Every structure is written in C-alpha cells, then in structure tokens.
Coordinates of C-alpha atoms and ligand atoms in Angstrom, one line a residue:
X1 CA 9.5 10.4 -1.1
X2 CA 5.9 11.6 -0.9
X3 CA 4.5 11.9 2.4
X4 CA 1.3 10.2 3.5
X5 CA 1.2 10.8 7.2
X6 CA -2.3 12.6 7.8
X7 CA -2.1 16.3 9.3
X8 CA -4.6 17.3 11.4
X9 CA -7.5 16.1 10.1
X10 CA -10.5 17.2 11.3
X11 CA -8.7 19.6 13.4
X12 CA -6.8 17.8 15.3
X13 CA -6.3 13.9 14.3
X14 CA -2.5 13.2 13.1
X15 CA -1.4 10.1 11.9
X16 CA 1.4 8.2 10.3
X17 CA -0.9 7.3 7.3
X18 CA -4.6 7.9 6.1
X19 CA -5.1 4.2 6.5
X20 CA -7.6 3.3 9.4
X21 CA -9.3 0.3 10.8
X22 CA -13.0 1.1 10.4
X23 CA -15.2 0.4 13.8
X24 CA -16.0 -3.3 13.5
X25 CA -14.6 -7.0 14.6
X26 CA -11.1 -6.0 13.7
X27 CA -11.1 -3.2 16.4
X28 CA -12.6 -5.2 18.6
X29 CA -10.1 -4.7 21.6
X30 CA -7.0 -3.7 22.5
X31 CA -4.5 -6.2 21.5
X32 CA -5.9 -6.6 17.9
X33 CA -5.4 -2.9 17.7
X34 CA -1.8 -3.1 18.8
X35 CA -1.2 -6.0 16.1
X36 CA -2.5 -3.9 13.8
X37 CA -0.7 -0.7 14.0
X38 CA 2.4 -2.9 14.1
X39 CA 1.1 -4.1 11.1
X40 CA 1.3 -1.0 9.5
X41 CA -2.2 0.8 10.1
X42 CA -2.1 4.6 10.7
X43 CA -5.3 4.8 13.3
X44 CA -8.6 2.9 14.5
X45 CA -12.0 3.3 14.8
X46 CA -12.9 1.3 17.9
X47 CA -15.8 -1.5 17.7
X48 CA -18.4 1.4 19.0
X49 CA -19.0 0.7 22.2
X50 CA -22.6 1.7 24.4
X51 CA -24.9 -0.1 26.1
X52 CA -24.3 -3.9 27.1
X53 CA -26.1 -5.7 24.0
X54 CA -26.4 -9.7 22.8
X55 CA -25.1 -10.8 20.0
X56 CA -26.8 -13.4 17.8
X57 CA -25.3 -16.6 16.2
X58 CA -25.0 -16.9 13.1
X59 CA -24.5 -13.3 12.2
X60 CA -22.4 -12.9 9.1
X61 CA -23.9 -14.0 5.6
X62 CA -22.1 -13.1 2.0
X63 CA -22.6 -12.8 -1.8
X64 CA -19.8 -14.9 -4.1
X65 CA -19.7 -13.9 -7.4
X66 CA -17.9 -16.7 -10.0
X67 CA -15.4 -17.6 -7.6
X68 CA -14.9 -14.8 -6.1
X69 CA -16.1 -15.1 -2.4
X70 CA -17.3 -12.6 0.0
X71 CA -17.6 -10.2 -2.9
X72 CA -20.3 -8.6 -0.5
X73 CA -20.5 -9.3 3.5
X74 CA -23.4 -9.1 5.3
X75 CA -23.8 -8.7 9.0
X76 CA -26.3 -9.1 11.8
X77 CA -24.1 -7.9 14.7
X78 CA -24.7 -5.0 17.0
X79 CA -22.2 -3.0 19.1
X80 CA -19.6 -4.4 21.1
X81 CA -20.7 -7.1 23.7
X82 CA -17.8 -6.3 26.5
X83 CA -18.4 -4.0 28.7
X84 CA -17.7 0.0 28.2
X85 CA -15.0 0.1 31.2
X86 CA -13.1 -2.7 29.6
X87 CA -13.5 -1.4 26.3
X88 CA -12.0 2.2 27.9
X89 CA -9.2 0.3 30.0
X90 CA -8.0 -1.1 27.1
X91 CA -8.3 2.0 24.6
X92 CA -5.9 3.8 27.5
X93 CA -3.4 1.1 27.3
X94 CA -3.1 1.3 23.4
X95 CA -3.0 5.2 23.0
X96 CA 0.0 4.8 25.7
X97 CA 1.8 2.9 23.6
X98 CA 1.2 4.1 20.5
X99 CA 0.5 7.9 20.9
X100 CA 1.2 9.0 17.7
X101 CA -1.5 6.7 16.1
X102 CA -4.9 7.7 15.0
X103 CA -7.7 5.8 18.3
X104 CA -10.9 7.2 17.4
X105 CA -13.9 6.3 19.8
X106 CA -16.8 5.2 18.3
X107 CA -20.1 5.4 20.4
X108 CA -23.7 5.0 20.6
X109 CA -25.9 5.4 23.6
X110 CA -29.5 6.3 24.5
X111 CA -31.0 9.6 23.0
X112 CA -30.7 11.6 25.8
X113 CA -27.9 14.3 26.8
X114 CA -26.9 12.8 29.7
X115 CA -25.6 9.7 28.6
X116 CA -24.0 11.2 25.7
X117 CA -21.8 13.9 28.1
X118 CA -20.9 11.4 30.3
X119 CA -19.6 8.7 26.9
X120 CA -17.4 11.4 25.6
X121 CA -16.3 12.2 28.6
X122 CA -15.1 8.7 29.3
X123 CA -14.0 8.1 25.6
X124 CA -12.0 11.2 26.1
X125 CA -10.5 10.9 29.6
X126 CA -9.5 6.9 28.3
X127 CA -7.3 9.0 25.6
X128 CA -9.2 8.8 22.7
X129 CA -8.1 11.2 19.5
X130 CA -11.4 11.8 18.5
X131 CA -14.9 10.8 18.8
X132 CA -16.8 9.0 15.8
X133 CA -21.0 8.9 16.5
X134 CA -22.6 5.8 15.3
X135 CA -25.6 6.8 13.7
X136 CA -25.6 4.5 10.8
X137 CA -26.2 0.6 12.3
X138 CA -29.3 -0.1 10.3
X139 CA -29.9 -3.2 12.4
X140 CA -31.5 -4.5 16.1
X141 CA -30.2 -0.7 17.5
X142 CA -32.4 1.4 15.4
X143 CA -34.9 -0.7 17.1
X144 CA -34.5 1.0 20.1
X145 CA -33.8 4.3 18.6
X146 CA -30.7 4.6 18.3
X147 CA -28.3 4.0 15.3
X148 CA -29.8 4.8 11.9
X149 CA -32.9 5.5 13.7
X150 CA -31.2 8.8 14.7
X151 CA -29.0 8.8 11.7
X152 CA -32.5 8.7 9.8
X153 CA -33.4 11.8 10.6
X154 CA -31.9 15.2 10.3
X155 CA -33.4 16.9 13.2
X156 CA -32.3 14.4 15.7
X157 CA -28.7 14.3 14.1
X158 CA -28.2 17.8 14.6
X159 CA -29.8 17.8 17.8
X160 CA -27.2 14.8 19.7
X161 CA -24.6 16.3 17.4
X162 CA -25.0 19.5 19.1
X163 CA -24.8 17.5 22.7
X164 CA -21.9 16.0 21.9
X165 CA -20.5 19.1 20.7
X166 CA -21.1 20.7 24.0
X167 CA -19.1 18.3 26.1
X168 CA -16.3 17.1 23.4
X169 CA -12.6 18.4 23.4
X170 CA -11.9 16.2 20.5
X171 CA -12.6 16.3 16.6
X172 CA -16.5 14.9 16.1
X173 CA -16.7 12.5 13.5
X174 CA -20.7 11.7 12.4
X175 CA -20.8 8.2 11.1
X176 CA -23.6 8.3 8.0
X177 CA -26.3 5.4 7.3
X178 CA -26.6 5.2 3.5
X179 CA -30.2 4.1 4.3
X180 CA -31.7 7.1 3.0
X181 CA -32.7 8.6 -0.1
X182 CA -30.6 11.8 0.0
X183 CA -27.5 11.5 2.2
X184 CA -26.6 15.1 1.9
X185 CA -29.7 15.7 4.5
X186 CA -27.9 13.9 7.1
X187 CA -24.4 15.5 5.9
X188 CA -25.9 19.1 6.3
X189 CA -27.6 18.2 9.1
X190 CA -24.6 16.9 11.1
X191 CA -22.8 20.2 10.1
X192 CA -25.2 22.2 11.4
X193 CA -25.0 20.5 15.0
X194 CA -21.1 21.5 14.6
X195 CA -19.7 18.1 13.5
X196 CA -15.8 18.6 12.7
X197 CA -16.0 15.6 10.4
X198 CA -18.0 12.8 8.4
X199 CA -17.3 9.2 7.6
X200 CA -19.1 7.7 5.2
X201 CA -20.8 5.0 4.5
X202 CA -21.8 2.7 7.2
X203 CA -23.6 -0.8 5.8
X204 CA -26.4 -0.7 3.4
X205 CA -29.2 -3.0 4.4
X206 CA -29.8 -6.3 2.9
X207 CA -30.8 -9.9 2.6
X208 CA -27.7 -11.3 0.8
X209 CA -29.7 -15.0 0.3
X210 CA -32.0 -17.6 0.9
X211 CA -31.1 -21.1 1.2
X212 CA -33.5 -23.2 -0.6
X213 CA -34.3 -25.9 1.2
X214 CA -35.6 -24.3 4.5
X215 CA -36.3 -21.4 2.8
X216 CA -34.6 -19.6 5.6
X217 CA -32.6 -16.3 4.9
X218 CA -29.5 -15.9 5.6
X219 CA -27.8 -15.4 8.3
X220 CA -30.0 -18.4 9.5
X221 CA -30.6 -17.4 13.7
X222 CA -32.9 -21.1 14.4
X223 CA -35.0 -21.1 11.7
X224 CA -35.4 -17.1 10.9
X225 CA -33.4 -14.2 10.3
X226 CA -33.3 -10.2 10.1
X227 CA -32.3 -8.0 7.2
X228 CA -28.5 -7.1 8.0
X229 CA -25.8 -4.2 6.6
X230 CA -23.7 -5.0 3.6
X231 CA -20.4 -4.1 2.7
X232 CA -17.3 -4.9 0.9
X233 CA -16.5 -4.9 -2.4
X234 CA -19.9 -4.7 -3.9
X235 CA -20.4 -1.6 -2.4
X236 CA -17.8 0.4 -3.3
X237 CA -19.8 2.2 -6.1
X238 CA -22.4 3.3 -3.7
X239 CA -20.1 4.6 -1.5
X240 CA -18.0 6.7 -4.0
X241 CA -21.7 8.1 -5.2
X242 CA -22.6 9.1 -1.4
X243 CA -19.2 10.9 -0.8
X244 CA -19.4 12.8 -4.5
X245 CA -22.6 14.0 -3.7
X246 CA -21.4 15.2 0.3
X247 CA -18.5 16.8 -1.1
X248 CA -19.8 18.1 -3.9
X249 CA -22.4 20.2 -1.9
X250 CA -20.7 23.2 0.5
X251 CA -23.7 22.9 3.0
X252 CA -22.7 19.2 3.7
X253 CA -18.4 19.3 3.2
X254 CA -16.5 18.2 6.0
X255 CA -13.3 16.5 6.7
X256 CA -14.8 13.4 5.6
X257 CA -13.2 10.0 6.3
X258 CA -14.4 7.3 3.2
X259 CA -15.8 3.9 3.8
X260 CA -17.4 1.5 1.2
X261 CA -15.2 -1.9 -0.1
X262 CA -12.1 0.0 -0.1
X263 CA -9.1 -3.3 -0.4
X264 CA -6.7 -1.7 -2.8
X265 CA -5.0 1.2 -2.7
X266 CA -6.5 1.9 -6.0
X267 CA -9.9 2.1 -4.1
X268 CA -8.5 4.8 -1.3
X269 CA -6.6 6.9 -4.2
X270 CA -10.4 6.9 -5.4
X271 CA -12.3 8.2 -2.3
X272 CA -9.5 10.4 -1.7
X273 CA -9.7 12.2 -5.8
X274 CA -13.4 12.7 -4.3
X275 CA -12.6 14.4 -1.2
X276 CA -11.7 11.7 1.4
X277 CA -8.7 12.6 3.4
X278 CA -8.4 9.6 5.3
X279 CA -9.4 5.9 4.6
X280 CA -11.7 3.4 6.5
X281 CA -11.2 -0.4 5.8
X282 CA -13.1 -3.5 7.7
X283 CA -14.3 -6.1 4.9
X284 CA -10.9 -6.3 3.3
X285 CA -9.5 -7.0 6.3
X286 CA -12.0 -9.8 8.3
X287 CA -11.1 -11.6 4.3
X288 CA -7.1 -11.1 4.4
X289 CA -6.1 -9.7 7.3
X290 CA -4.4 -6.7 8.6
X291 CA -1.4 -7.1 6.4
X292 CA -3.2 -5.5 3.4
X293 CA -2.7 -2.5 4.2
X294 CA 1.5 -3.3 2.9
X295 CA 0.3 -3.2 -0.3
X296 CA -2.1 -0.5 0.4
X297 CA 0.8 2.4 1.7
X298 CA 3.6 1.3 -1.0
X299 CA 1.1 1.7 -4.0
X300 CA -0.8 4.9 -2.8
X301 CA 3.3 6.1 -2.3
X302 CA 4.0 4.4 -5.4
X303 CA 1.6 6.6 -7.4
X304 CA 1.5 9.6 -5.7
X305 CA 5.5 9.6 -6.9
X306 CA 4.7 8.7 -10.7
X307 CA 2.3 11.6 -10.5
X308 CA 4.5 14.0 -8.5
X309 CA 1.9 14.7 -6.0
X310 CA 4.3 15.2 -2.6
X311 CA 1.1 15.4 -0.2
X312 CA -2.5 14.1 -0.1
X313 CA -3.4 17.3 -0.2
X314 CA -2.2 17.7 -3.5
X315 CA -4.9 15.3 -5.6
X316 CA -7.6 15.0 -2.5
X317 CA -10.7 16.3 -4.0
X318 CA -9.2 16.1 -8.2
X319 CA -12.5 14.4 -8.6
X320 CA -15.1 16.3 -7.7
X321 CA -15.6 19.0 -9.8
X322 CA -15.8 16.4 -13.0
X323 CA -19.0 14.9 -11.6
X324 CA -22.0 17.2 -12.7
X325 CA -25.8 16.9 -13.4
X326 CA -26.8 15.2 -16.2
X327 CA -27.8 18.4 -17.8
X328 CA -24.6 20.1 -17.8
X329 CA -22.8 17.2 -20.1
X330 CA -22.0 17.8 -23.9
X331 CA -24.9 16.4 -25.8
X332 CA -22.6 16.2 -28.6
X333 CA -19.6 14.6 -27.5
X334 CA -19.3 10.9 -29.9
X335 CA -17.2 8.2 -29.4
X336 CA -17.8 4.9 -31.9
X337 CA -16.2 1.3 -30.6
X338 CA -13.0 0.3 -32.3
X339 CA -11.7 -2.9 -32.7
X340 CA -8.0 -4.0 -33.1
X341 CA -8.5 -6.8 -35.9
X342 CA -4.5 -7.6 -34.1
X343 CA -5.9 -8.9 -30.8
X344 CA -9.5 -9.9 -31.6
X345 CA -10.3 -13.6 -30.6
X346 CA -12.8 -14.0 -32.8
X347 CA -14.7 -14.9 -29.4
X348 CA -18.4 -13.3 -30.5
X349 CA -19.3 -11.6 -27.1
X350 CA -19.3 -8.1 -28.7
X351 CA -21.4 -9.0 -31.4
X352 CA -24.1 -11.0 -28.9
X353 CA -24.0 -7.7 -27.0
X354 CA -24.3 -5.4 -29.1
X355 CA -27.4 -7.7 -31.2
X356 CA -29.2 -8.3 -28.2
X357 CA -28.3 -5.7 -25.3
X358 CA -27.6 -2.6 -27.5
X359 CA -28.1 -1.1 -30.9
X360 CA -27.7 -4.1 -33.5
X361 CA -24.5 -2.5 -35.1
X362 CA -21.3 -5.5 -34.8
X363 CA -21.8 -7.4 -37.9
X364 CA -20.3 -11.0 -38.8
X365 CA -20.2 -10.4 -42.4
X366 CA -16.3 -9.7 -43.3
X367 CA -15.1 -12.4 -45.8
X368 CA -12.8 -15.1 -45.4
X369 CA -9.0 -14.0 -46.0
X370 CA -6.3 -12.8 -43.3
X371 CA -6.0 -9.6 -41.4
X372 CA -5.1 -6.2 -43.0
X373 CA -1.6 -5.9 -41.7
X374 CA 0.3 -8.3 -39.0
X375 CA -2.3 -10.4 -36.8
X376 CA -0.7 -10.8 -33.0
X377 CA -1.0 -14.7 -32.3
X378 CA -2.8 -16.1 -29.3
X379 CA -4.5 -18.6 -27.6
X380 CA -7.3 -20.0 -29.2
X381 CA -11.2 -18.9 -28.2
X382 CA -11.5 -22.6 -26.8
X383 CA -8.2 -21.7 -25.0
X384 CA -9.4 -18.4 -23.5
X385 CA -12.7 -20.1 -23.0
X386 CA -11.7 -22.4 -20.2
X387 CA -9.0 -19.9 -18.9
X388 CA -11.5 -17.1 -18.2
X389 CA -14.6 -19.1 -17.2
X390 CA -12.8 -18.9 -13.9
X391 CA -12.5 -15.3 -13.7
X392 CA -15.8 -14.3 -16.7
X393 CA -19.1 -15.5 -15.6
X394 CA -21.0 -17.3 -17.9
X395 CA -18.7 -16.6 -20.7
X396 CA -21.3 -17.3 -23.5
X397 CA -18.2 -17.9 -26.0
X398 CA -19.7 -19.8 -29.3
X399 CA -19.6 -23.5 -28.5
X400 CA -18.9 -24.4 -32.5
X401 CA -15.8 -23.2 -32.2
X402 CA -14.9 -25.2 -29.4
X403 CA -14.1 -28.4 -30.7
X404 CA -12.7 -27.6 -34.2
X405 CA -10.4 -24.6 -32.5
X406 CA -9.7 -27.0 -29.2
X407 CA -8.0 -29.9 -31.5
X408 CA -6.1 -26.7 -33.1
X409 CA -3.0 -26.5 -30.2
X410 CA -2.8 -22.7 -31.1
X411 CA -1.8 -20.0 -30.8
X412 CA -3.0 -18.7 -34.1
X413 CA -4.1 -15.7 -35.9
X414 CA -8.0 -14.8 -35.9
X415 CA -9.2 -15.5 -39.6
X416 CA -11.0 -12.0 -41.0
X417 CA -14.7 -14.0 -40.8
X418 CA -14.5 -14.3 -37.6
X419 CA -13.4 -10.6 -37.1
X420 CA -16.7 -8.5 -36.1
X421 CA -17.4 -4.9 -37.8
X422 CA -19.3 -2.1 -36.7
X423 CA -20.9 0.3 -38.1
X424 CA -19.9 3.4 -36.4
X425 CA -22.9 5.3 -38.3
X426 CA -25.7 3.3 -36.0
X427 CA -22.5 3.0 -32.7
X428 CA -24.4 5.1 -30.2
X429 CA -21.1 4.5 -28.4
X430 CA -22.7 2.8 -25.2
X431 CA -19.2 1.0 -24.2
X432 CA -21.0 -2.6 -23.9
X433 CA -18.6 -4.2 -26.6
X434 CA -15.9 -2.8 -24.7
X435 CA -17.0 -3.9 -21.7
X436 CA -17.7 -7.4 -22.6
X437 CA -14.5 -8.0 -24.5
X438 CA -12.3 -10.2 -22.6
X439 CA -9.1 -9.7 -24.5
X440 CA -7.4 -5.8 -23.1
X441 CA -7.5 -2.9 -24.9
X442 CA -9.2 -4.9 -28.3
X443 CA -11.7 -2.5 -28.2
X444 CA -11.1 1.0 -27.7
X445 CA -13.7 3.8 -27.8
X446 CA -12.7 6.6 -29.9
X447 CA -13.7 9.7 -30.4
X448 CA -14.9 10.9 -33.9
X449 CA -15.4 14.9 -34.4
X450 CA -18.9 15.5 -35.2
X451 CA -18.2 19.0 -36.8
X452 CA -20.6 20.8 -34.5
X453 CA -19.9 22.4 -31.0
X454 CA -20.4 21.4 -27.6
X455 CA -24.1 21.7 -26.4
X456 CA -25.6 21.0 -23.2
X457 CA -29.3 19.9 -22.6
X458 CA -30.0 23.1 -20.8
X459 CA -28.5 25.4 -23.9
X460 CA -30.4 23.3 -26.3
X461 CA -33.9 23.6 -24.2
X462 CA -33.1 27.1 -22.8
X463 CA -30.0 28.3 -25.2
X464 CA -28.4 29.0 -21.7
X465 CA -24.9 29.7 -21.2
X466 CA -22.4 27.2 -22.3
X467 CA -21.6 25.1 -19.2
X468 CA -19.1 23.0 -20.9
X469 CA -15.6 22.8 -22.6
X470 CA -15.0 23.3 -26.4
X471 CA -15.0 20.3 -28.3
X472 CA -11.7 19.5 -29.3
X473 CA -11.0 18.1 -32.5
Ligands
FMN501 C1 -19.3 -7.6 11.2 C2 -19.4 -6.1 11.1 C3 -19.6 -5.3 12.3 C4 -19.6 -3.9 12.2 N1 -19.8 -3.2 13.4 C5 -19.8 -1.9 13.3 C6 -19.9 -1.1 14.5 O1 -19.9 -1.6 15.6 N2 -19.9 0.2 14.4 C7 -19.8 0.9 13.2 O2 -19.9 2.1 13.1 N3 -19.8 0.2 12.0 C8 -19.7 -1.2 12.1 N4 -19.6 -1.9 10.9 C9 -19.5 -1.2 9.6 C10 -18.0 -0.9 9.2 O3 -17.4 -0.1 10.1 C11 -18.0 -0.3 7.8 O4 -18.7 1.0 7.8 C12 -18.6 -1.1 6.7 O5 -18.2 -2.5 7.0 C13 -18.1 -0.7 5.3 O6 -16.7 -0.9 5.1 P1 -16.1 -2.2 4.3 O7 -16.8 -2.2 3.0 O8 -14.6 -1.9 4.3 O9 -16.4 -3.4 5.1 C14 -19.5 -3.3 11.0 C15 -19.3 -4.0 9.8 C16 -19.2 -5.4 9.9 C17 -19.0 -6.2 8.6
SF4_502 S1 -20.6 0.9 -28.4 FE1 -22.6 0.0 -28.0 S2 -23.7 0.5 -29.9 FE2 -21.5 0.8 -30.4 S3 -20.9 -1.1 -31.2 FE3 -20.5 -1.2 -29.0 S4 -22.3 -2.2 -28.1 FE4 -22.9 -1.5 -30.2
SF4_503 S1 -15.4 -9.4 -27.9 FE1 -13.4 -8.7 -28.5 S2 -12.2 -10.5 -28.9 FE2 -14.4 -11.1 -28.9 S3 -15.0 -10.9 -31.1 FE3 -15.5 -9.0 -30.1 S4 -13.6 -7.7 -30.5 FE4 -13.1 -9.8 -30.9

C-alpha cells in the first residue's frame, strides 16, 4: 500500500495526506474544518485572518464554458470578516481534536513589525502547525498595502519575511501573487528573508464578464464593480507554469505547496511530478464539496501503486528537469499526424483545421470504395454530432451530412471518400488534427526518422555542445 501521509514538510508540517484546504470560504471557521478532516482532508489553510475588513455583495462571478459551469471563479472577497480572537479560539479547538492534522495559519496585517510579531505569536500560541503569509490578494487589500502590494515587490517580501522569521517557531509558508511578470523574483526573494516554504499560486486578476444590458461587470456591487482574482479550472495551466519555473530555479526552490484548479487527483499527481509536495484545493471544493477529495486519495494511491512508487517522494519533482528553454530542444525531432481509416468518422474537423488554422495538408480527395482492411463500425457523424455538441463547442461537423447520415440508423463503416489524407511531406506536425478529432486515439502523432541527428538551436547558431538526447530511430 503506498503511503501518502506528508513527512515533515517544510520542516516540520506532518500530515495524514498532502491534501489541504487552501485559505478561502471553505476554511472559513472551525466547524467547517472539522467536517472536513472528517471528510478525509489531510490539513488546512485557514481563511487568513488580519484586520477587521467588509465584505461586499455580490462577490463571486464565473466563466462557463459549453456547459461546463464555473470552469473559472472569480472573487471580490477580502480576508476573513470575524474577528482575529474568534478566528484563534476556534483554530485551538480544532488542532485539539485533530492534532495530527495539517492547521496552517494564514495571515495578513499592516507593514510593520510589530503587528506581524504579535500575529504569529497569536497564530502560534492558538496551535497553529505553521504559518502561511498572504501576500498574493490582488484585490481591495493591496489597496492599503498589504497583500499583492507586498507580494509585488521583492524588497518588501524579504523584508516582512525576515520579521516573521524573527518571531516564528513554526515552518513559514509565503503565499505568491501570480500578478507579476517573473514569479521567480518573489520566490527568491521570499528565500532570501528565510521562508521554509512556498505555495503557489494565489488568484490571477480578472474581469470574468460583462452583462450586457447594464453594461455592468461582473460581480455587479450596485451598479459597478472591481477587477477580482480567478481560479479554478482555467487556471491550472498558469499555475503548473509558475511552479516549473520556481522549482526549476535553485535560487527560488522551497518546499513548495501547489495551488491553481487542482479537482482531480490527476491535477495534484501533476503539481507534485513538478515539485509540489503537498496540495492546495478551494474552487473544486466551493463547486462539489469536501467529499472530492475520496476520489482524490484513492486515485493518487491508485497510481502511485501501478507505478510502484511507495512514497511521494519517489516521483515529486519527475517533471522538472523535462521542461527546458526553447533553445535547448531538438530542432530535428518530426512527428507527421496519422490517421486510423478504422475509427475515422468521416466528421471533417481535421481537414477544416488543418486548411484554415494550419498548414493546408489533410486532403478530401481519396476515391469512393471501402477501407483497406476491417473498418470498426460506429455511430454516424449526425450521431456523434448531437452527442458531443454537449461536451465540443461549436462542433463545426459538415451539416450535408446530417440529414442523409441522420435517416441512416447506423452504426456504419466510414466510406474511403470521406476518409481525409495527409500529406506527411507538408505535416509540420503541429498536433491540431489531433487535437480537434473527437473520436480517441484516431489520430496519432508518429514519429518518422529524419536520418539526421539531434540538433539544438544553440548548436546550429553556435555549434555548441549537444544539449540533447540522440535521436532514436
Ligand atoms: C472566494 C475566495 C476567497 C479566497 N480567499 C483567500 C484568502 O482569504 N486568503 C488566501 O490566501 N487566498 C484566498 N483565496 C485564494 C485560494 O486560496 C486559492 O489560492 C485560489 O482559489 C486558487 O485555488 P483553486 O483554483 O483551487 O481555487 C480565495 C479564493 C476564493 C475563490
Ligand atoms: S499535424 Fe498540423 S500540419 Fe500536420 S496534418 Fe495535422 S494540422 Fe496539418
Ligand atoms: S477529425 Fe478524426 S474522425 Fe473527423 S475526419 Fe478527421 S480523422 Fe476522421
């Protein structure tokens, strides 16, 4: 049975798992942090508490994609409006009951040294595991300097870094804005003030919408509204990129704790192959609950056993050597799109894509006859058609095949004709066809061997030292 329970991180932090509760509504007190480690959560990041602040209403807004809602959540909200002793009261109550669970403390007061000694001292006296500094909200507190205003900077996140370093007893965790061109500043920054750890990413700021009829923004707050922080699914990508690029440079690597649209545990095995040793998860959770993280612990167990890996420690980090500049990569590597005449639909999208958002090489111009060899049987394209315009959007599927193939109860074979070709001669293997093809595995990208070895841009401008492995044939 592999084991997921989380040693030590950042120094000191154990847990039952790497799955946490990343500071926001769903750690907003006590008793929701209860139900959640009973519902399987291995720690918390506490809704960062500070100074008293208002809240707004509305404050949430979201992107839907085809269906798909909240595929991106955008907030307005600010720290935690109840106060910091009930917050504190509470967060010694929990950690009673539950001491072997992660409670990290997130916090965020006034730029001065004072108020931060005396926070951590609090935070830690109430029983918290480890402190997380919120430098990253990118909205109403960096208005009054604190939050991404400090988090901004790389001078002032070394400097209260270095504060809180001077009172702390516990593991410092620096919570990152991804508001910023070059995130390893902050990352190397934060070291250099003696963080023990990172977490990464806080929201990205947006404006997820505009209703058009009072032309208000959204979140609508009477009439106008404020750019807010996004997250969830949408921004997993970002996220991933941030933490490569921290853990990737050795002036920035910490113990780094991933955030960004995590709601599998596909997602966590992900930040964790790029250097995340424990997992931070709010969006998923406001959308389903705290159950997901059932699913969450059995499959990261699940694979870590079909991959024999016993400990997180085994495949954290995999990842991170295989990103590189773009210099370094084989200009010579070639891969040409394949397509199984078996599965194909005859549905058109690869040929649309290639003709008008690549290079003009999937041609329509096979004869009639049937396949070479046996053609799988399936749904017709009229079939697929309505089945995937629920889950494709805009599923631009030729509409003169819809009525003939519709009357057609299939399934049927794919007539040659309607089979597309390319010419792998012109394929500058881009992936679009493949990534526009709704039927799996249809088309693969394969490699073809170019008879000529591997070659990076900086060996073919400087004749520098291969960087790169041997083709293989
Ligand atoms: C409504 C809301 C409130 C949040 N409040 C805080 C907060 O008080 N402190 C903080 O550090 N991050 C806060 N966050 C950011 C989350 O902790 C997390 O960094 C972000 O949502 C990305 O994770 P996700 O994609 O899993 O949602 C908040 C996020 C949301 C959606
Ligand atoms: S990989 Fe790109 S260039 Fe090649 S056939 Fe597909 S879309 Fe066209
Ligand atoms: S997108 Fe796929 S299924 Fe559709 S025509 Fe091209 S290869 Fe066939």
């Amino acid at each position: 049975m592999p084991d997921i329970r989380v040693h030590q991180f950042a120094g000191r932090i154990d847990a039952p798992n790497p799955f946490w509760l990343a500071s926001a509504p769903p750690t907003n007190c006590g008793e929701q942090i209860m139900r959640a480690f009973d519902a399987g959560w291995g720690g918390a990041v506490w809704k960062t508490i500070g100074e008293p602040v208002t809240n707004v209403c509305s404050r949430y807004s979201a992107t839907d994609w085809n269906g798909q809602r909240m595929m991106g959540l955008n907030n307005i909200e600010l720290i935690s409006d109840r106060s910091v002793e009930e917050n504190l009261r509470e967060m010694a109550l929990v950690k009673k009951r539950y001491p072997y669970h992660a409670i990290i403390a997130s916090l965020m007061v006034a730029s001065n040294r004072e108020a931060w000694h005396e926070i951590v001292q609090r935070a830690e006296d109430a029983g918290a595991d480890g402190l997380e500094l919120n430098f990253g909200c990118p909205h109403g507190m960096s208005e009054r300097g604190m939050g991404s205003a400090v988090g901004q900077v790389p001078e002032y996140t070394e400097m209260i870094t270095a504060w809180v370093k001077e009172k702390a007893r516990t593991p410092v965790l620096v919570k990152l804005t991804p508001n910023i061109s070059d995130i390893r500043t902050i990352a190397r920054a934060a070291k250099r003030g003696g963080a023990d750890g990172l977490s990464a990413i806080n929201t990205i700021n947006s404006i997820t919408g505009i209703d058009l009829d009072t032309f208000v923004p959204r979140p609508n707050v009477d009439g106008k509204s404020s750019h807010g922080g996004y997250c969830g699914p949408a921004v997993k990508p970002i996220a991933l990129n941030m933490v490569q690029q921290i853990m990737g440079d050795p002036e920035a690597a910490l113990p780094l704790s991933g955030i960004g649209g995590i709601s599998t545990w596909r997602d966590a095995v992900e930040f964790m192959l790029l250097g995340a040793g424990t997992v931070q998860v709010c969006t998923a959770v406001m959308h389903y609950g705290y159950r997901v993280v059932e699913d969450m612990a059995e499959g990261l167990e699940n694979w870590m056993r079909s991959k024999g890996f016993a400990t997180i420690e085994d495949f954290r980090g995999l990842s991170v050597p295989k990103v590189t500049e773009w210099k370094h990569l084989n200009l010579n590597y070639k891969i040409v799109a394949h397509i199984n005449e078996q599965k194909c639909i005859g549905c058109d999208l690869c040929h649309i894509a290639c003709w008008d958002g690549a290079h003009q090489c999937i041609h329509l111009d096979r004869v009639e006859g049937p396949v070479d060899g046996p053609a799988e049987v399936h749904d017709t394209p009229a079939m697929i058609e309505d089945r995937t315009r629920t889950s494709i959007a805009c599923t631009p599927v030729t509409r003169k095949e819809r009525t003939a193939a519709a009357a057609n109860h299939g399934p049927y074979p794919t007539p040659l004709n309607k089979i597309p070709r390319v010419d792998e001669t012109e394929c500058v293997g881009c992936n679009l066809c493949a990534l526009v093809c709704p039927v799996d595995n249809c088309i693969t990208m394969v490699r073809v061997d170019g008879g000529v070895p591997a070659e990076t841009w900086d060996q073919r401008t400087h004749g520098a030292e291969c960087a790169v492995e041997p083709q293989r044939s």
